[in-house]
Amino acid sequence: MRPSLLDPLFAPLTSLAGIGAKVATLIERVLPLDLGGREARVGDLLFVLPNSVIDRRSRPGIAGSAEGQIVTLDLRIDRHQPPPRGNRSAPYRIFAHDDTGEIALTFFHAHAAYLEKQLPEGADVVVSGRMEWFNGRPSMVHPDHMALAEEAENLPLVEPVYPLTAGLSPKVLRRAIGQSLERLPAMPEWLDPAFMRKHGFALFGEALARLHNPESPLDASPENAAWRRLAYDEFLAGQVSLALVRARVRRLSGRPLTGDGSIVARLRAALPYSLTGSQEAALAEILADLAESDRMLRLLQGDVGSGKTVVALLAMARAVEAGGQAALMAPTEILARQHLATIAPLAERAGLRTAILTGREKGRERSDTLAGLADGSIDIVVGTHALFQEAVAFQNLAFAVVDEQHRFGVHQRLAMTAKGDAPDMLVMTATPIPRTLVLTAFGDMDVSKLTEKPAGRQPVRTVTLPMERLPELVGRIRDAVSEGQKIYWICPLVEESEEAKLMSAQERYDALKPVFGDRLGLVHGRMKGTDKDAAMRAFKEGETRVLVATTVIEVGVDVPDATIMVIEHAERFGLAQLHQLRGRVGRGSKPSSCVLLYKEPLSETATRRLSVMRETEDGFVIAEEDLKLRGEGELLGTRQSGTPGFQVARIEFHADLLEAARDDARLILSRDPDLQSERGEALRLLLYLFGRDEAVRLLRAG
């Protein structure tokens, strides 16, 4: 169903001249997108944009050229000096001059016949490359470009530099990108003419041509109008496809979920504390959404320990009051069990039946749970991806809660949706997401925020310490253990790798064992689930007092009386992750602290990260800083998990265009929901260009 106009761009890379299967595989490595298992296409090359340029416009003459400078010289060739016979290691030299002095052009393992043809004696030539000076004598080793003076207008004076991978030469990649540009058909315009004039945007094809064939370094800058035009196109494709998904999801219109309030009241009575103001506000927004006949799609953002699970539980109780079932899905088994531990005792006191379903439940236990979901006797189920599987059928799934959404893609969200009759959906995250990213990843959601910490939570004192002071730290931890405190000790890797001389969790455990003996525990990703649970239980119950762990404990692990968090090699963690880890302490009534152990020398970014951690505990401030420090692709973990990894757009430069794209998408679809108009047809091409084929399929499925 794809318009035939786009066929040249959807041909495989191997259809380009000079690109065989081997080179195509190398090119796939530099493409700015996750191919998701399909083969690379000609059109993918359009968006491999230059990360810098080489400026060859400087022509200072031989004498005026500085060491290491890239220059273009107008020379006359004087003589060739081949290496002596039999000595292949000596270079081939060509001597040339201009008005200011003399230079040697130097070639190793050269082909004499080729050089005699390219640079004949007595000819006027133009060469470009990096200048080197030996003992006051200028030389240029293997010039990048050489041409006879009369053919010199073909020399690229401003040359784009593309990302490369081992084995892929810049020439081959440039030639392939050039061919893909030649195949780009003339496209109808999908942007509003007045908007284009306001922003100084060129046509789509012209903008691409300017970026790939820059006439000045500014042409290849992300802040230039050409790049901004393409970033806007990408945002618009994303926002139109999110809006289509949302319209589709809404069209599976929900049903009002209202109850008599009895179960919610029993739950509130069972809570050992009262809700904070922002918990009450978020719950009110969620219950108001549930009462509407439109489906709810809401994002609940709350910092670590702000009490999201309780809000979700009260909302699930409302769904049960209305005669439905509710499901809570978490990204890991540890986290799913953690949620169950919070929810089950409260739910039981309110007369609700709960169950868990992960990859670990087997046999009788599993079949009982599946039967209970199918006959409706289980009200609330907590689980991992296992809840998506074919075998899982609900009697009446009315409400689904997804925790740590960024670990699940939009597709999984839709798969969960398919399990019920268009269940309402609440997505929770403890990673505070800056507004710009909420728009890109969740343009299709309303947002509630929990901004207060529950009563009695203590601030966490954060200190930074160089590795040299480790013995002193171990002494302090020993004192803390004798006072009955509990300590997390986080290490970055499981085992020592050759490249990075880091302490692994296993090695740190071995090093601390003589000091702490039986009071020391260990948890890391390679352990069996049962062993992990046993280690966590021993720590929770106080059998062990110091838990050495990798980042498996990053999200959701709840040991209220843990008071000290040591993070080793803190300089290797991102801000969001440091913040998540720190949130594991300070959950009880005792004062807590977080020690960031670092190894000198620190990079500028690492220094900034550690100082942000010392200055603030506000997750939203930290998220905005994180975005500035490392760009959007990293912020939500990996690029592949349905996160907004962009091909062209760079959030740090183009965030201002995002709101405009969202408003534009809403306006277009309110006027032309099936994209049937002339502009709508053009927008369909845009969706295909940026790989949003599923959105076009939704249009057809209607």
Short mmCIF file of N, CA, C and O in Angstrom, two decimals, residues 255-268 280 283-292 296 310-327 350 352 379-380 396-401 424 426:
data_model
loop_
_atom_site.label_atom_id
_atom_site.label_comp_id
_atom_site.label_asym_id
_atom_site.label_seq_id
_atom_site.Cartn_x
_atom_site.Cartn_y
_atom_site.Cartn_z
N ARG A 255 -15.32 2.68 29.00
CA ARG A 255 -16.66 2.73 29.61
C ARG A 255 -16.44 3.42 30.94
O ARG A 255 -15.34 3.33 31.50
N PRO A 256 -17.45 4.09 31.45
CA PRO A 256 -17.25 4.76 32.74
C PRO A 256 -17.04 3.71 33.83
O PRO A 256 -17.76 2.72 33.87
N LEU A 257 -15.99 3.90 34.65
CA LEU A 257 -15.79 3.02 35.80
C LEU A 257 -16.15 3.82 37.04
O LEU A 257 -15.41 4.71 37.45
N THR A 258 -17.32 3.52 37.59
CA THR A 258 -17.69 4.22 38.83
C THR A 258 -18.10 3.14 39.81
O THR A 258 -18.55 2.07 39.42
N GLY A 259 -17.90 3.43 41.08
CA GLY A 259 -18.27 2.43 42.08
C GLY A 259 -18.97 3.12 43.23
O GLY A 259 -19.16 4.34 43.21
N ASP A 260 -19.33 2.33 44.25
CA ASP A 260 -20.04 2.94 45.38
C ASP A 260 -19.05 3.49 46.41
O ASP A 260 -19.44 4.02 47.46
N GLY A 261 -17.73 3.30 46.16
CA GLY A 261 -16.73 3.87 47.06
C GLY A 261 -16.41 3.00 48.26
O GLY A 261 -15.56 3.34 49.07
N SER A 262 -17.10 1.84 48.40
CA SER A 262 -16.93 1.05 49.63
C SER A 262 -15.53 0.44 49.72
O SER A 262 -14.89 0.49 50.78
N ILE A 263 -15.03 -0.15 48.61
CA ILE A 263 -13.71 -0.81 48.67
C ILE A 263 -12.63 0.25 48.88
O ILE A 263 -11.70 0.07 49.68
N VAL A 264 -12.76 1.37 48.16
CA VAL A 264 -11.77 2.45 48.30
C VAL A 264 -11.74 2.92 49.75
O VAL A 264 -10.67 3.13 50.34
N ALA A 265 -12.92 3.04 50.35
CA ALA A 265 -12.98 3.50 51.75
C ALA A 265 -12.31 2.48 52.69
O ALA A 265 -11.57 2.86 53.60
N ARG A 266 -12.54 1.18 52.45
CA ARG A 266 -11.91 0.16 53.30
C ARG A 266 -10.39 0.21 53.16
O ARG A 266 -9.66 0.05 54.13
N LEU A 267 -9.92 0.43 51.93
CA LEU A 267 -8.47 0.52 51.70
C LEU A 267 -7.88 1.72 52.43
O LEU A 267 -6.84 1.62 53.07
N ARG A 268 -8.57 2.85 52.32
CA ARG A 268 -8.06 4.06 52.99
C ARG A 268 -7.97 3.80 54.50
O ARG A 268 -7.03 4.22 55.16
N GLU A 280 -3.44 12.90 46.82
CA GLU A 280 -4.90 13.13 46.74
C GLU A 280 -5.27 13.76 45.39
O GLU A 280 -6.24 13.36 44.75
N LEU A 283 -4.90 11.19 42.56
CA LEU A 283 -5.97 10.20 42.64
C LEU A 283 -7.28 10.81 42.12
O LEU A 283 -8.03 10.16 41.37
N ALA A 284 -7.53 12.07 42.48
CA ALA A 284 -8.76 12.73 42.02
C ALA A 284 -8.78 12.82 40.49
O ALA A 284 -9.81 12.56 39.85
N GLU A 285 -7.61 13.15 39.89
CA GLU A 285 -7.54 13.23 38.41
C GLU A 285 -7.79 11.87 37.78
O GLU A 285 -8.52 11.75 36.78
N ILE A 286 -7.21 10.83 38.39
CA ILE A 286 -7.37 9.48 37.83
C ILE A 286 -8.83 9.03 37.94
O ILE A 286 -9.42 8.52 36.98
N LEU A 287 -9.44 9.24 39.12
CA LEU A 287 -10.83 8.79 39.30
C LEU A 287 -11.79 9.56 38.38
O LEU A 287 -12.75 9.01 37.86
N ALA A 288 -11.46 10.85 38.15
CA ALA A 288 -12.30 11.65 37.22
C ALA A 288 -12.19 11.07 35.81
O ALA A 288 -13.19 10.94 35.09
N ASP A 289 -10.96 10.68 35.40
CA ASP A 289 -10.77 10.06 34.08
C ASP A 289 -11.54 8.75 33.98
O ASP A 289 -12.16 8.44 32.96
N LEU A 290 -11.47 7.94 35.05
CA LEU A 290 -12.13 6.63 35.02
C LEU A 290 -13.64 6.78 34.88
O LEU A 290 -14.31 5.94 34.27
N ALA A 291 -14.18 7.88 35.42
CA ALA A 291 -15.63 8.07 35.38
C ALA A 291 -16.12 8.48 33.98
O ALA A 291 -17.31 8.41 33.68
N GLU A 292 -15.17 8.90 33.11
CA GLU A 292 -15.56 9.31 31.74
C GLU A 292 -15.77 8.07 30.87
O GLU A 292 -15.22 7.01 31.15
N MET A 296 -9.02 6.12 29.54
CA MET A 296 -7.97 6.91 30.19
C MET A 296 -6.61 6.45 29.68
O MET A 296 -6.36 5.26 29.50
N VAL A 310 0.58 3.23 46.02
CA VAL A 310 -0.65 3.35 46.80
C VAL A 310 -1.74 4.04 45.98
O VAL A 310 -2.91 3.63 45.98
N VAL A 311 -1.34 5.09 45.22
CA VAL A 311 -2.31 5.78 44.35
C VAL A 311 -2.86 4.78 43.33
O VAL A 311 -4.08 4.70 43.09
N ALA A 312 -1.94 3.97 42.75
CA ALA A 312 -2.38 2.98 41.76
C ALA A 312 -3.34 1.97 42.39
O ALA A 312 -4.35 1.59 41.78
N LEU A 313 -3.04 1.55 43.61
CA LEU A 313 -3.89 0.56 44.28
C LEU A 313 -5.31 1.11 44.50
O LEU A 313 -6.31 0.42 44.25
N LEU A 314 -5.40 2.36 44.95
CA LEU A 314 -6.73 2.96 45.18
C LEU A 314 -7.50 3.08 43.86
O LEU A 314 -8.72 2.86 43.82
N ALA A 315 -6.76 3.38 42.77
CA ALA A 315 -7.43 3.47 41.47
C ALA A 315 -7.89 2.08 41.01
O ALA A 315 -8.98 1.91 40.44
N MET A 316 -7.05 1.05 41.28
CA MET A 316 -7.43 -0.33 40.89
C MET A 316 -8.67 -0.76 41.67
O MET A 316 -9.55 -1.45 41.15
N ALA A 317 -8.74 -0.31 42.94
CA ALA A 317 -9.91 -0.66 43.76
C ALA A 317 -11.19 -0.10 43.14
O ALA A 317 -12.23 -0.75 43.13
N ARG A 318 -11.09 1.11 42.56
CA ARG A 318 -12.26 1.70 41.90
C ARG A 318 -12.71 0.83 40.73
O ARG A 318 -13.91 0.61 40.52
N ALA A 319 -11.74 0.31 39.96
CA ALA A 319 -12.09 -0.55 38.82
C ALA A 319 -12.79 -1.82 39.30
O ALA A 319 -13.74 -2.30 38.67
N VAL A 320 -12.32 -2.36 40.44
CA VAL A 320 -12.94 -3.58 40.97
C VAL A 320 -14.36 -3.27 41.46
O VAL A 320 -15.29 -4.05 41.24
N GLU A 321 -14.53 -2.11 42.12
CA GLU A 321 -15.88 -1.70 42.54
C GLU A 321 -16.83 -1.65 41.36
O GLU A 321 -18.01 -1.96 41.47
N ALA A 322 -16.27 -1.25 40.18
CA ALA A 322 -17.12 -1.11 38.99
C ALA A 322 -17.33 -2.45 38.30
O ALA A 322 -17.84 -2.52 37.19
N GLY A 323 -16.86 -3.54 38.95
CA GLY A 323 -17.12 -4.88 38.40
C GLY A 323 -16.02 -5.39 37.48
O GLY A 323 -16.20 -6.40 36.79
N GLY A 324 -14.86 -4.71 37.44
CA GLY A 324 -13.78 -5.16 36.55
C GLY A 324 -12.61 -5.76 37.32
O GLY A 324 -12.63 -5.89 38.54
N GLN A 325 -11.57 -6.15 36.53
CA GLN A 325 -10.32 -6.63 37.13
C GLN A 325 -9.23 -5.60 36.81
O GLN A 325 -9.36 -4.83 35.86
N ALA A 326 -8.14 -5.64 37.59
CA ALA A 326 -7.03 -4.72 37.34
C ALA A 326 -5.73 -5.49 37.28
O ALA A 326 -5.58 -6.53 37.93
N ALA A 327 -4.78 -4.99 36.48
CA ALA A 327 -3.47 -5.62 36.36
C ALA A 327 -2.39 -4.56 36.55
O ALA A 327 -2.55 -3.43 36.08
N ALA A 350 -9.06 -5.12 52.62
CA ALA A 350 -10.23 -4.51 51.98
C ALA A 350 -11.07 -5.58 51.26
O ALA A 350 -12.00 -5.26 50.52
N LEU A 352 -10.00 -7.75 48.87
CA LEU A 352 -9.67 -7.98 47.45
C LEU A 352 -8.75 -9.18 47.31
O LEU A 352 -7.87 -9.39 48.15
N ASP A 379 -9.10 -10.39 41.67
CA ASP A 379 -9.43 -8.99 41.37
C ASP A 379 -8.24 -8.23 40.79
O ASP A 379 -8.38 -7.44 39.86
N ILE A 380 -7.06 -8.44 41.40
CA ILE A 380 -5.88 -7.67 41.00
C ILE A 380 -4.72 -8.63 40.78
O ILE A 380 -4.42 -9.47 41.65
N ASN A 396 -12.59 -9.88 32.79
CA ASN A 396 -13.01 -8.53 32.48
C ASN A 396 -11.94 -7.53 32.93
O ASN A 396 -12.06 -6.92 33.98
N LEU A 397 -10.88 -7.41 32.12
CA LEU A 397 -9.79 -6.49 32.49
C LEU A 397 -10.24 -5.06 32.18
O LEU A 397 -10.43 -4.69 31.03
N ALA A 398 -10.43 -4.27 33.24
CA ALA A 398 -10.96 -2.92 33.03
C ALA A 398 -9.89 -1.84 33.18
O ALA A 398 -10.04 -0.73 32.72
N PHE A 399 -8.77 -2.21 33.89
CA PHE A 399 -7.79 -1.18 34.23
C PHE A 399 -6.40 -1.81 34.26
O PHE A 399 -6.19 -2.82 34.92
N ALA A 400 -5.47 -1.22 33.53
CA ALA A 400 -4.09 -1.74 33.51
C ALA A 400 -3.13 -0.65 33.98
O ALA A 400 -3.23 0.49 33.54
N VAL A 401 -2.23 -1.02 34.88
CA VAL A 401 -1.19 -0.09 35.35
C VAL A 401 0.15 -0.62 34.85
O VAL A 401 0.44 -1.81 35.02
N ASP A 424 -8.80 0.95 30.69
CA ASP A 424 -8.16 2.23 30.98
C ASP A 424 -6.71 1.95 31.37
O ASP A 424 -6.42 0.88 31.91
N LEU A 426 -3.03 3.35 33.18
CA LEU A 426 -2.22 4.29 33.96
C LEU A 426 -0.78 3.82 33.84
O LEU A 426 -0.48 2.65 34.05
#
